Amino acid sequence: MMQADVVIVGAGFSGVELAAALADFFHGARKQYPELGHYLRVAVVEALTEVTPMLPESLREAVRKKLLSSGVD
């Protein structure tokens, strides 16, 4: 089976929101179609060192942890 990777460029508000929504959608798809297994992945690419760099550090860390726990790379 073919791998379906989604790469989102930019970890600002829109990129993070899109990544979280896709991860949630893929999670639901795996429930309906378990054979998809690990074939659906979401990754966020950011030129800076942090996601949502416009937020205070504590919120940036919370966003990063939430994305990782949702399966976003």
mmCIF file with all atom_site columns, N, CA and C in Angstrom:
data_model
loop_
_atom_site.group_PDB
_atom_site.id
_atom_site.type_symbol
_atom_site.label_atom_id
_atom_site.label_alt_id
_atom_site.label_comp_id
_atom_site.label_asym_id
_atom_site.label_entity_id
_atom_site.label_seq_id
_atom_site.pdbx_PDB_ins_code
_atom_site.Cartn_x
_atom_site.Cartn_y
_atom_site.Cartn_z
_atom_site.occupancy
_atom_site.B_iso_or_equiv
_atom_site.pdbx_formal_charge
_atom_site.auth_seq_id
_atom_site.auth_comp_id
_atom_site.auth_asym_id
_atom_site.auth_atom_id
_atom_site.pdbx_PDB_model_num
ATOM 1   N N  . MET A 1 1  ? 0.850   -1.179 0.000  1.00 0.00 ? 1  MET A N  1
ATOM 2   C CA . MET A 1 1  ? 0.000   0.000  0.000  1.00 0.00 ? 1  MET A CA 1
ATOM 3   C C  . MET A 1 1  ? 0.892   1.237  0.000  1.00 0.00 ? 1  MET A C  1
ATOM 4   N N  . MET A 1 2  ? 0.446   2.271  -0.644 1.00 0.00 ? 2  MET A N  1
ATOM 5   C CA . MET A 1 2  ? 1.203   3.507  -0.771 1.00 0.00 ? 2  MET A CA 1
ATOM 6   C C  . MET A 1 2  ? 1.102   4.345  0.503  1.00 0.00 ? 2  MET A C  1
ATOM 7   N N  . GLN A 1 3  ? 2.180   5.016  0.855  1.00 0.00 ? 3  GLN A N  1
ATOM 8   C CA . GLN A 1 3  ? 2.195   5.905  2.018  1.00 0.00 ? 3  GLN A CA 1
ATOM 9   C C  . GLN A 1 3  ? 1.581   7.244  1.626  1.00 0.00 ? 3  GLN A C  1
ATOM 10  N N  . ALA A 1 4  ? 0.763   7.810  2.474  1.00 0.00 ? 4  ALA A N  1
ATOM 11  C CA . ALA A 1 4  ? 0.141   9.107  2.215  1.00 0.00 ? 4  ALA A CA 1
ATOM 12  C C  . ALA A 1 4  ? 0.671   10.109 3.224  1.00 0.00 ? 4  ALA A C  1
ATOM 13  N N  . ASP A 1 5  ? 1.757   10.766 2.875  1.00 0.00 ? 5  ASP A N  1
ATOM 14  C CA . ASP A 1 5  ? 2.342   11.778 3.757  1.00 0.00 ? 5  ASP A CA 1
ATOM 15  C C  . ASP A 1 5  ? 1.794   13.141 3.379  1.00 0.00 ? 5  ASP A C  1
ATOM 16  N N  . VAL A 1 6  ? 1.456   13.917 4.399  1.00 0.00 ? 6  VAL A N  1
ATOM 17  C CA . VAL A 1 6  ? 1.062   15.301 4.197  1.00 0.00 ? 6  VAL A CA 1
ATOM 18  C C  . VAL A 1 6  ? 2.094   16.144 4.919  1.00 0.00 ? 6  VAL A C  1
ATOM 19  N N  . VAL A 1 7  ? 2.737   17.038 4.179  1.00 0.00 ? 7  VAL A N  1
ATOM 20  C CA . VAL A 1 7  ? 3.733   17.929 4.765  1.00 0.00 ? 7  VAL A CA 1
ATOM 21  C C  . VAL A 1 7  ? 3.190   19.342 4.691  1.00 0.00 ? 7  VAL A C  1
ATOM 22  N N  . ILE A 1 8  ? 3.127   19.988 5.834  1.00 0.00 ? 8  ILE A N  1
ATOM 23  C CA . ILE A 1 8  ? 2.631   21.359 5.925  1.00 0.00 ? 8  ILE A CA 1
ATOM 24  C C  . ILE A 1 8  ? 3.834   22.254 6.177  1.00 0.00 ? 8  ILE A C  1
ATOM 25  N N  . VAL A 1 9  ? 3.987   23.256 5.340  1.00 0.00 ? 9  VAL A N  1
ATOM 26  C CA . VAL A 1 9  ? 5.110   24.178 5.469  1.00 0.00 ? 9  VAL A CA 1
ATOM 27  C C  . VAL A 1 9  ? 4.639   25.400 6.233  1.00 0.00 ? 9  VAL A C  1
ATOM 28  N N  . GLY A 1 10 ? 5.247   25.625 7.373  1.00 0.00 ? 10 GLY A N  1
ATOM 29  C CA . GLY A 1 10 ? 4.906   26.762 8.211  1.00 0.00 ? 10 GLY A CA 1
ATOM 30  C C  . GLY A 1 10 ? 4.172   26.329 9.459  1.00 0.00 ? 10 GLY A C  1
ATOM 31  N N  . ALA A 1 11 ? 4.731   26.668 10.612 1.00 0.00 ? 11 ALA A N  1
ATOM 32  C CA . ALA A 1 11 ? 4.149   26.267 11.891 1.00 0.00 ? 11 ALA A CA 1
ATOM 33  C C  . ALA A 1 11 ? 3.559   27.458 12.627 1.00 0.00 ? 11 ALA A C  1
ATOM 34  N N  . GLY A 1 12 ? 2.950   28.352 11.865 1.00 0.00 ? 12 GLY A N  1
ATOM 35  C CA . GLY A 1 12 ? 2.195   29.428 12.480 1.00 0.00 ? 12 GLY A CA 1
ATOM 36  C C  . GLY A 1 12 ? 0.813   28.910 12.858 1.00 0.00 ? 12 GLY A C  1
ATOM 37  N N  . PHE A 1 13 ? -0.090  29.826 13.123 1.00 0.00 ? 13 PHE A N  1
ATOM 38  C CA . PHE A 1 13 ? -1.429  29.415 13.548 1.00 0.00 ? 13 PHE A CA 1
ATOM 39  C C  . PHE A 1 13 ? -2.122  28.542 12.509 1.00 0.00 ? 13 PHE A C  1
ATOM 40  N N  . SER A 1 14 ? -2.094  28.952 11.242 1.00 0.00 ? 14 SER A N  1
ATOM 41  C CA . SER A 1 14 ? -2.796  28.195 10.198 1.00 0.00 ? 14 SER A CA 1
ATOM 42  C C  . SER A 1 14 ? -2.185  26.822 9.983  1.00 0.00 ? 14 SER A C  1
ATOM 43  N N  . GLY A 1 15 ? -0.857  26.745 9.940  1.00 0.00 ? 15 GLY A N  1
ATOM 44  C CA . GLY A 1 15 ? -0.196  25.463 9.730  1.00 0.00 ? 15 GLY A CA 1
ATOM 45  C C  . GLY A 1 15 ? -0.451  24.490 10.860 1.00 0.00 ? 15 GLY A C  1
ATOM 46  N N  . VAL A 1 16 ? -0.397  24.981 12.086 1.00 0.00 ? 16 VAL A N  1
ATOM 47  C CA . VAL A 1 16 ? -0.631  24.132 13.252 1.00 0.00 ? 16 VAL A CA 1
ATOM 48  C C  . VAL A 1 16 ? -2.088  23.673 13.293 1.00 0.00 ? 16 VAL A C  1
ATOM 49  N N  . GLU A 1 17 ? -3.004  24.567 12.988 1.00 0.00 ? 17 GLU A N  1
ATOM 50  C CA . GLU A 1 17 ? -4.420  24.201 12.992 1.00 0.00 ? 17 GLU A CA 1
ATOM 51  C C  . GLU A 1 17 ? -4.719  23.163 11.907 1.00 0.00 ? 17 GLU A C  1
ATOM 52  N N  . LEU A 1 18 ? -4.143  23.353 10.723 1.00 0.00 ? 18 LEU A N  1
ATOM 53  C CA . LEU A 1 18 ? -4.337  22.388 9.645  1.00 0.00 ? 18 LEU A CA 1
ATOM 54  C C  . LEU A 1 18 ? -3.745  21.025 10.008 1.00 0.00 ? 18 LEU A C  1
ATOM 55  N N  . ALA A 1 19 ? -2.548  21.030 10.582 1.00 0.00 ? 19 ALA A N  1
ATOM 56  C CA . ALA A 1 19 ? -1.905  19.764 10.986 1.00 0.00 ? 19 ALA A CA 1
ATOM 57  C C  . ALA A 1 19 ? -2.748  19.023 12.015 1.00 0.00 ? 19 ALA A C  1
ATOM 58  N N  . ALA A 1 20 ? -3.266  19.738 12.996 1.00 0.00 ? 20 ALA A N  1
ATOM 59  C CA . ALA A 1 20 ? -4.087  19.102 14.027 1.00 0.00 ? 20 ALA A CA 1
ATOM 60  C C  . ALA A 1 20 ? -5.386  18.552 13.435 1.00 0.00 ? 20 ALA A C  1
ATOM 61  N N  . ALA A 1 21 ? -5.998  19.302 12.527 1.00 0.00 ? 21 ALA A N  1
ATOM 62  C CA . ALA A 1 21 ? -7.245  18.847 11.906 1.00 0.00 ? 21 ALA A CA 1
ATOM 63  C C  . ALA A 1 21 ? -7.005  17.606 11.051 1.00 0.00 ? 21 ALA A C  1
ATOM 64  N N  . LEU A 1 22 ? -5.925  17.587 10.287 1.00 0.00 ? 22 LEU A N  1
ATOM 65  C CA . LEU A 1 22 ? -5.622  16.413 9.460  1.00 0.00 ? 22 LEU A CA 1
ATOM 66  C C  . LEU A 1 22 ? -5.285  15.204 10.313 1.00 0.00 ? 22 LEU A C  1
ATOM 67  N N  . ALA A 1 23 ? -4.526  15.412 11.388 1.00 0.00 ? 23 ALA A N  1
ATOM 68  C CA . ALA A 1 23 ? -4.202  14.300 12.284 1.00 0.00 ? 23 ALA A CA 1
ATOM 69  C C  . ALA A 1 23 ? -5.477  13.717 12.884 1.00 0.00 ? 23 ALA A C  1
ATOM 70  N N  . ASP A 1 24 ? -6.401  14.574 13.256 1.00 0.00 ? 24 ASP A N  1
ATOM 71  C CA . ASP A 1 24 ? -7.683  14.114 13.792 1.00 0.00 ? 24 ASP A CA 1
ATOM 72  C C  . ASP A 1 24 ? -8.479  13.357 12.726 1.00 0.00 ? 24 ASP A C  1
ATOM 73  N N  . PHE A 1 25 ? -8.493  13.884 11.509 1.00 0.00 ? 25 PHE A N  1
ATOM 74  C CA . PHE A 1 25 ? -9.194  13.221 10.406 1.00 0.00 ? 25 PHE A CA 1
ATOM 75  C C  . PHE A 1 25 ? -8.579  11.845 10.129 1.00 0.00 ? 25 PHE A C  1
ATOM 76  N N  . PHE A 1 26 ? -7.253  11.763 10.081 1.00 0.00 ? 26 PHE A N  1
ATOM 77  C CA . PHE A 1 26 ? -6.585  10.493 9.823  1.00 0.00 ? 26 PHE A CA 1
ATOM 78  C C  . PHE A 1 26 ? -6.846  9.500  10.958 1.00 0.00 ? 26 PHE A C  1
ATOM 79  N N  . HIS A 1 27 ? -6.898  9.991  12.181 1.00 0.00 ? 27 HIS A N  1
ATOM 80  C CA . HIS A 1 27 ? -7.197  9.109  13.318 1.00 0.00 ? 27 HIS A CA 1
ATOM 81  C C  . HIS A 1 27 ? -8.586  8.484  13.152 1.00 0.00 ? 27 HIS A C  1
ATOM 82  N N  . GLY A 1 28 ? -9.553  9.290  12.751 1.00 0.00 ? 28 GLY A N  1
ATOM 83  C CA . GLY A 1 28 ? -10.896 8.780  12.507 1.00 0.00 ? 28 GLY A CA 1
ATOM 84  C C  . GLY A 1 28 ? -10.934 7.809  11.341 1.00 0.00 ? 28 GLY A C  1
ATOM 85  N N  . ALA A 1 29 ? -10.154 8.096  10.306 1.00 0.00 ? 29 ALA A N  1
ATOM 86  C CA . ALA A 1 29 ? -10.104 7.198  9.143  1.00 0.00 ? 29 ALA A CA 1
ATOM 87  C C  . ALA A 1 29 ? -9.528  5.845  9.530  1.00 0.00 ? 29 ALA A C  1
ATOM 88  N N  . ARG A 1 30 ? -8.542  5.837  10.423 1.00 0.00 ? 30 ARG A N  1
ATOM 89  C CA . ARG A 1 30 ? -7.951  4.574  10.868 1.00 0.00 ? 30 ARG A CA 1
ATOM 90  C C  . ARG A 1 30 ? -8.960  3.731  11.645 1.00 0.00 ? 30 ARG A C  1
ATOM 91  N N  . LYS A 1 31 ? -9.873  4.395  12.355 1.00 0.00 ? 31 LYS A N  1
ATOM 92  C CA . LYS A 1 31 ? -10.909 3.643  13.075 1.00 0.00 ? 31 LYS A CA 1
ATOM 93  C C  . LYS A 1 31 ? -11.845 2.946  12.095 1.00 0.00 ? 31 LYS A C  1
ATOM 94  N N  . GLN A 1 32 ? -12.191 3.641  11.019 1.00 0.00 ? 32 GLN A N  1
ATOM 95  C CA . GLN A 1 32 ? -13.094 3.079  10.020 1.00 0.00 ? 32 GLN A CA 1
ATOM 96  C C  . GLN A 1 32 ? -12.392 2.071  9.116  1.00 0.00 ? 32 GLN A C  1
ATOM 97  N N  . TYR A 1 33 ? -11.110 2.327  8.842  1.00 0.00 ? 33 TYR A N  1
ATOM 98  C CA . TYR A 1 33 ? -10.335 1.487  7.922  1.00 0.00 ? 33 TYR A CA 1
ATOM 99  C C  . TYR A 1 33 ? -9.017  1.098  8.583  1.00 0.00 ? 33 TYR A C  1
ATOM 100 N N  . PRO A 1 34 ? -9.045  0.128  9.482  1.00 0.00 ? 34 PRO A N  1
ATOM 101 C CA . PRO A 1 34 ? -7.843  -0.237 10.241 1.00 0.00 ? 34 PRO A CA 1
ATOM 102 C C  . PRO A 1 34 ? -6.674  -0.673 9.363  1.00 0.00 ? 34 PRO A C  1
ATOM 103 N N  . GLU A 1 35 ? -6.960  -1.114 8.150  1.00 0.00 ? 35 GLU A N  1
ATOM 104 C CA . GLU A 1 35 ? -5.880  -1.552 7.271  1.00 0.00 ? 35 GLU A CA 1
ATOM 105 C C  . GLU A 1 35 ? -4.966  -0.394 6.851  1.00 0.00 ? 35 GLU A C  1
ATOM 106 N N  . LEU A 1 36 ? -5.408  0.845  7.076  1.00 0.00 ? 36 LEU A N  1
ATOM 107 C CA . LEU A 1 36 ? -4.551  1.996  6.763  1.00 0.00 ? 36 LEU A CA 1
ATOM 108 C C  . LEU A 1 36 ? -3.342  2.050  7.695  1.00 0.00 ? 36 LEU A C  1
ATOM 109 N N  . GLY A 1 37 ? -3.544  1.543  8.904  1.00 0.00 ? 37 GLY A N  1
ATOM 110 C CA . GLY A 1 37 ? -2.431  1.450  9.852  1.00 0.00 ? 37 GLY A CA 1
ATOM 111 C C  . GLY A 1 37 ? -1.612  2.716  9.954  1.00 0.00 ? 37 GLY A C  1
ATOM 112 N N  . HIS A 1 38 ? -0.339  2.609  9.645  1.00 0.00 ? 38 HIS A N  1
ATOM 113 C CA . HIS A 1 38 ? 0.586   3.739  9.773  1.00 0.00 ? 38 HIS A CA 1
ATOM 114 C C  . HIS A 1 38 ? 0.824   4.440  8.437  1.00 0.00 ? 38 HIS A C  1
ATOM 115 N N  . TYR A 1 39 ? -0.052  4.235  7.462  1.00 0.00 ? 39 TYR A N  1
ATOM 116 C CA . TYR A 1 39 ? 0.176   4.782  6.134  1.00 0.00 ? 39 TYR A CA 1
ATOM 117 C C  . TYR A 1 39 ? -0.192  6.256  5.997  1.00 0.00 ? 39 TYR A C  1
ATOM 118 N N  . LEU A 1 40 ? -0.858  6.800  6.974  1.00 0.00 ? 40 LEU A N  1
ATOM 119 C CA . LEU A 1 40 ? -1.256  8.210  6.932  1.00 0.00 ? 40 LEU A CA 1
ATOM 120 C C  . LEU A 1 40 ? -0.439  8.982  7.957  1.00 0.00 ? 40 LEU A C  1
ATOM 121 N N  . ARG A 1 41 ? 0.348   9.940  7.483  1.00 0.00 ? 41 ARG A N  1
ATOM 122 C CA . ARG A 1 41 ? 1.191   10.717 8.394  1.00 0.00 ? 41 ARG A CA 1
ATOM 123 C C  . ARG A 1 41 ? 1.081   12.204 8.080  1.00 0.00 ? 41 ARG A C  1
ATOM 124 N N  . VAL A 1 42 ? 1.232   13.018 9.106  1.00 0.00 ? 42 VAL A N  1
ATOM 125 C CA . VAL A 1 42 ? 1.231   14.472 8.966  1.00 0.00 ? 42 VAL A CA 1
ATOM 126 C C  . VAL A 1 42 ? 2.535   14.995 9.563  1.00 0.00 ? 42 VAL A C  1
ATOM 127 N N  . ALA A 1 43 ? 3.193   15.897 8.845  1.00 0.00 ? 43 ALA A N  1
ATOM 128 C CA . ALA A 1 43 ? 4.418   16.518 9.335  1.00 0.00 ? 43 ALA A CA 1
ATOM 129 C C  . ALA A 1 43 ? 4.335   18.021 9.102  1.00 0.00 ? 43 ALA A C  1
ATOM 130 N N  . VAL A 1 44 ? 4.913   18.776 10.014 1.00 0.00 ? 44 VAL A N  1
ATOM 131 C CA . VAL A 1 44 ? 4.984   20.233 9.889  1.00 0.00 ? 44 VAL A CA 1
ATOM 132 C C  . VAL A 1 44 ? 6.451   20.609 9.761  1.00 0.00 ? 44 VAL A C  1
ATOM 133 N N  . VAL A 1 45 ? 6.752   21.442 8.768  1.00 0.00 ? 45 VAL A N  1
ATOM 134 C CA . VAL A 1 45 ? 8.113   21.915 8.543  1.00 0.00 ? 45 VAL A CA 1
ATOM 135 C C  . VAL A 1 45 ? 8.133   23.415 8.813  1.00 0.00 ? 45 VAL A C  1
ATOM 136 N N  . GLU A 1 46 ? 9.066   23.847 9.627  1.00 0.00 ? 46 GLU A N  1
ATOM 137 C CA . GLU A 1 46 ? 9.172   25.257 10.006 1.00 0.00 ? 46 GLU A CA 1
ATOM 138 C C  . GLU A 1 46 ? 10.630  25.683 9.910  1.00 0.00 ? 46 GLU A C  1
ATOM 139 N N  . ALA A 1 47 ? 10.882  26.844 9.309  1.00 0.00 ? 47 ALA A N  1
ATOM 140 C CA . ALA A 1 47 ? 12.249  27.358 9.171  1.00 0.00 ? 47 ALA A CA 1
ATOM 141 C C  . ALA A 1 47 ? 12.823  27.791 10.515 1.00 0.00 ? 47 ALA A C  1
ATOM 142 N N  . LEU A 1 48 ? 11.969  28.243 11.402 1.00 0.00 ? 48 LEU A N  1
ATOM 143 C CA . LEU A 1 48 ? 12.437  28.648 12.726 1.00 0.00 ? 48 LEU A CA 1
ATOM 144 C C  . LEU A 1 48 ? 12.548  27.425 13.624 1.00 0.00 ? 48 LEU A C  1
ATOM 145 N N  . THR A 1 49 ? 13.019  27.612 14.822 1.00 0.00 ? 49 THR A N  1
ATOM 146 C CA . THR A 1 49 ? 13.249  26.471 15.709 1.00 0.00 ? 49 THR A CA 1
ATOM 147 C C  . THR A 1 49 ? 12.018  26.031 16.486 1.00 0.00 ? 49 THR A C  1
ATOM 148 N N  . GLU A 1 50 ? 10.948  26.789 16.463 1.00 0.00 ? 50 GLU A N  1
ATOM 149 C CA . GLU A 1 50 ? 9.760   26.490 17.269 1.00 0.00 ? 50 GLU A CA 1
ATOM 150 C C  . GLU A 1 50 ? 8.487   26.585 16.445 1.00 0.00 ? 50 GLU A C  1
ATOM 151 N N  . VAL A 1 51 ? 7.455   25.857 16.881 1.00 0.00 ? 51 VAL A N  1
ATOM 152 C CA . VAL A 1 51 ? 6.126   26.044 16.301 1.00 0.00 ? 51 VAL A CA 1
ATOM 153 C C  . VAL A 1 51 ? 5.504   27.275 16.959 1.00 0.00 ? 51 VAL A C  1
ATOM 154 N N  . THR A 1 52 ? 4.581   27.895 16.263 1.00 0.00 ? 52 THR A N  1
ATOM 155 C CA . THR A 1 52 ? 3.889   29.113 16.720 1.00 0.00 ? 52 THR A CA 1
ATOM 156 C C  . THR A 1 52 ? 4.841   30.068 17.444 1.00 0.00 ? 52 THR A C  1
ATOM 157 N N  . PRO A 1 53 ? 5.856   30.568 16.726 1.00 0.00 ? 53 PRO A N  1
ATOM 158 C CA . PRO A 1 53 ? 6.876   31.402 17.366 1.00 0.00 ? 53 PRO A CA 1
ATOM 159 C C  . PRO A 1 53 ? 6.341   32.715 17.935 1.00 0.00 ? 53 PRO A C  1
ATOM 160 N N  . MET A 1 54 ? 5.126   33.101 17.548 1.00 0.00 ? 54 MET A N  1
ATOM 161 C CA . MET A 1 54 ? 4.576   34.371 18.037 1.00 0.00 ? 54 MET A CA 1
ATOM 162 C C  . MET A 1 54 ? 3.972   34.258 19.435 1.00 0.00 ? 54 MET A C  1
ATOM 163 N N  . LEU A 1 55 ? 3.866   33.034 19.957 1.00 0.00 ? 55 LEU A N  1
ATOM 164 C CA . LEU A 1 55 ? 3.292   32.813 21.284 1.00 0.00 ? 55 LEU A CA 1
ATOM 165 C C  . LEU A 1 55 ? 4.370   32.824 22.360 1.00 0.00 ? 55 LEU A C  1
ATOM 166 N N  . PRO A 1 56 ? 3.982   33.058 23.602 1.00 0.00 ? 56 PRO A N  1
ATOM 167 C CA . PRO A 1 56 ? 4.935   32.930 24.708 1.00 0.00 ? 56 PRO A CA 1
ATOM 168 C C  . PRO A 1 56 ? 5.458   31.493 24.802 1.00 0.00 ? 56 PRO A C  1
ATOM 169 N N  . GLU A 1 57 ? 6.608   31.319 25.391 1.00 0.00 ? 57 GLU A N  1
ATOM 170 C CA . GLU A 1 57 ? 7.271   30.014 25.431 1.00 0.00 ? 57 GLU A CA 1
ATOM 171 C C  . GLU A 1 57 ? 6.406   28.906 26.029 1.00 0.00 ? 57 GLU A C  1
ATOM 172 N N  . SER A 1 58 ? 5.681   29.198 27.093 1.00 0.00 ? 58 SER A N  1
ATOM 173 C CA . SER A 1 58 ? 4.863   28.165 27.730 1.00 0.00 ? 58 SER A CA 1
ATOM 174 C C  . SER A 1 58 ? 3.766   27.665 26.792 1.00 0.00 ? 58 SER A C  1
ATOM 175 N N  . LEU A 1 59 ? 3.163   28.560 26.031 1.00 0.00 ? 59 LEU A N  1
ATOM 176 C CA . LEU A 1 59 ? 2.130   28.156 25.081 1.00 0.00 ? 59 LEU A CA 1
ATOM 177 C C  . LEU A 1 59 ? 2.729   27.425 23.880 1.00 0.00 ? 59 LEU A C  1
ATOM 178 N N  . ARG A 1 60 ? 3.907   27.871 23.412 1.00 0.00 ? 60 ARG A N  1
ATOM 179 C CA . ARG A 1 60 ? 4.583   27.169 22.311 1.00 0.00 ? 60 ARG A CA 1
ATOM 180 C C  . ARG A 1 60 ? 4.848   25.722 22.697 1.00 0.00 ? 60 ARG A C  1
ATOM 181 N N  . GLU A 1 61 ? 5.313   25.509 23.928 1.00 0.00 ? 61 GLU A N  1
ATOM 182 C CA . GLU A 1 61 ? 5.613   24.158 24.400 1.00 0.00 ? 61 GLU A CA 1
ATOM 183 C C  . GLU A 1 61 ? 4.337   23.319 24.483 1.00 0.00 ? 61 GLU A C  1
ATOM 184 N N  . ALA A 1 62 ? 3.247   23.922 24.923 1.00 0.00 ? 62 ALA A N  1
ATOM 185 C CA . ALA A 1 62 ? 1.971   23.203 25.002 1.00 0.00 ? 62 ALA A CA 1
ATOM 186 C C  . ALA A 1 62 ? 1.494   22.803 23.614 1.00 0.00 ? 62 ALA A C  1
ATOM 187 N N  . VAL A 1 63 ? 1.630   23.690 22.638 1.00 0.00 ? 63 VAL A N  1
ATOM 188 C CA . VAL A 1 63 ? 1.235   23.382 21.260 1.00 0.00 ? 63 VAL A CA 1
ATOM 189 C C  . VAL A 1 63 ? 2.107   22.261 20.713 1.00 0.00 ? 63 VAL A C  1
ATOM 190 N N  . ARG A 1 64 ? 3.409   22.339 20.935 1.00 0.00 ? 64 ARG A N  1
ATOM 191 C CA . ARG A 1 64 ? 4.335   21.312 20.455 1.00 0.00 ? 64 ARG A CA 1
ATOM 192 C C  . ARG A 1 64 ? 3.989   19.942 21.039 1.00 0.00 ? 64 ARG A C  1
ATOM 193 N N  . LYS A 1 65 ? 3.747   19.894 22.338 1.00 0.00 ? 65 LYS A N  1
ATOM 194 C CA . LYS A 1 65 ? 3.409   18.617 22.996 1.00 0.00 ? 65 LYS A CA 1
ATOM 195 C C  . LYS A 1 65 ? 2.089   18.064 22.476 1.00 0.00 ? 65 LYS A C  1
ATOM 196 N N  . LYS A 1 66 ? 1.108   18.925 22.255 1.00 0.00 ? 66 LYS A N  1
ATOM 197 C CA . LYS A 1 66 ? -0.193  18.481 21.755 1.00 0.00 ? 66 LYS A CA 1
ATOM 198 C C  . LYS A 1 66 ? -0.058  17.908 20.343 1.00 0.00 ? 66 LYS A C  1
ATOM 199 N N  . LEU A 1 67 ? 0.721   18.574 19.500 1.00 0.00 ? 67 LEU A N  1
ATOM 200 C CA . LEU A 1 67 ? 0.922   18.057 18.142 1.00 0.00 ? 67 LEU A CA 1
ATOM 201 C C  . LEU A 1 67 ? 1.609   16.698 18.173 1.00 0.00 ? 67 LEU A C  1
ATOM 202 N N  . LEU A 1 68 ? 2.648   16.577 18.985 1.00 0.00 ? 68 LEU A N  1
ATOM 203 C CA . LEU A 1 68 ? 3.360   15.298 19.076 1.00 0.00 ? 68 LEU A CA 1
ATOM 204 C C  . LEU A 1 68 ? 2.453   14.186 19.605 1.00 0.00 ? 68 LEU A C  1
ATOM 205 N N  . SER A 1 69 ? 1.647   14.499 20.602 1.00 0.00 ? 69 SER A N  1
ATOM 206 C CA . SER A 1 69 ? 0.739   13.485 21.143 1.00 0.00 ? 69 SER A CA 1
ATOM 207 C C  . SER A 1 69 ? -0.365  13.107 20.163 1.00 0.00 ? 69 SER A C  1
ATOM 208 N N  . SER A 1 70 ? -0.634  13.991 19.198 1.00 0.00 ? 70 SER A N  1
ATOM 209 C CA . SER A 1 70 ? -1.620  13.712 18.167 1.00 0.00 ? 70 SER A CA 1
ATOM 210 C C  . SER A 1 70 ? -1.023  12.946 16.990 1.00 0.00 ? 70 SER A C  1
ATOM 211 N N  . GLY A 1 71 ? 0.283   12.723 17.046 1.00 0.00 ? 71 GLY A N  1
ATOM 212 C CA . GLY A 1 71 ? 0.937   11.987 15.970 1.00 0.00 ? 71 GLY A CA 1
ATOM 213 C C  . GLY A 1 71 ? 1.508   12.820 14.858 1.00 0.00 ? 71 GLY A C  1
ATOM 214 N N  . VAL A 1 72 ? 1.579   14.140 15.052 1.00 0.00 ? 72 VAL A N  1
ATOM 215 C CA . VAL A 1 72 ? 2.151   15.024 14.049 1.00 0.00 ? 72 VAL A CA 1
ATOM 216 C C  . VAL A 1 72 ? 3.664   15.088 14.251 1.00 0.00 ? 72 VAL A C  1
ATOM 217 N N  . ASP A 1 73 ? 4.412   14.899 13.168 1.00 0.00 ? 73 ASP A N  1
ATOM 218 C CA . ASP A 1 73 ? 5.875   15.007 13.224 1.00 0.00 ? 73 ASP A CA 1
ATOM 219 C C  . ASP A 1 73 ? 6.310   16.440 13.029 1.00 0.00 ? 73 ASP A C  1
#
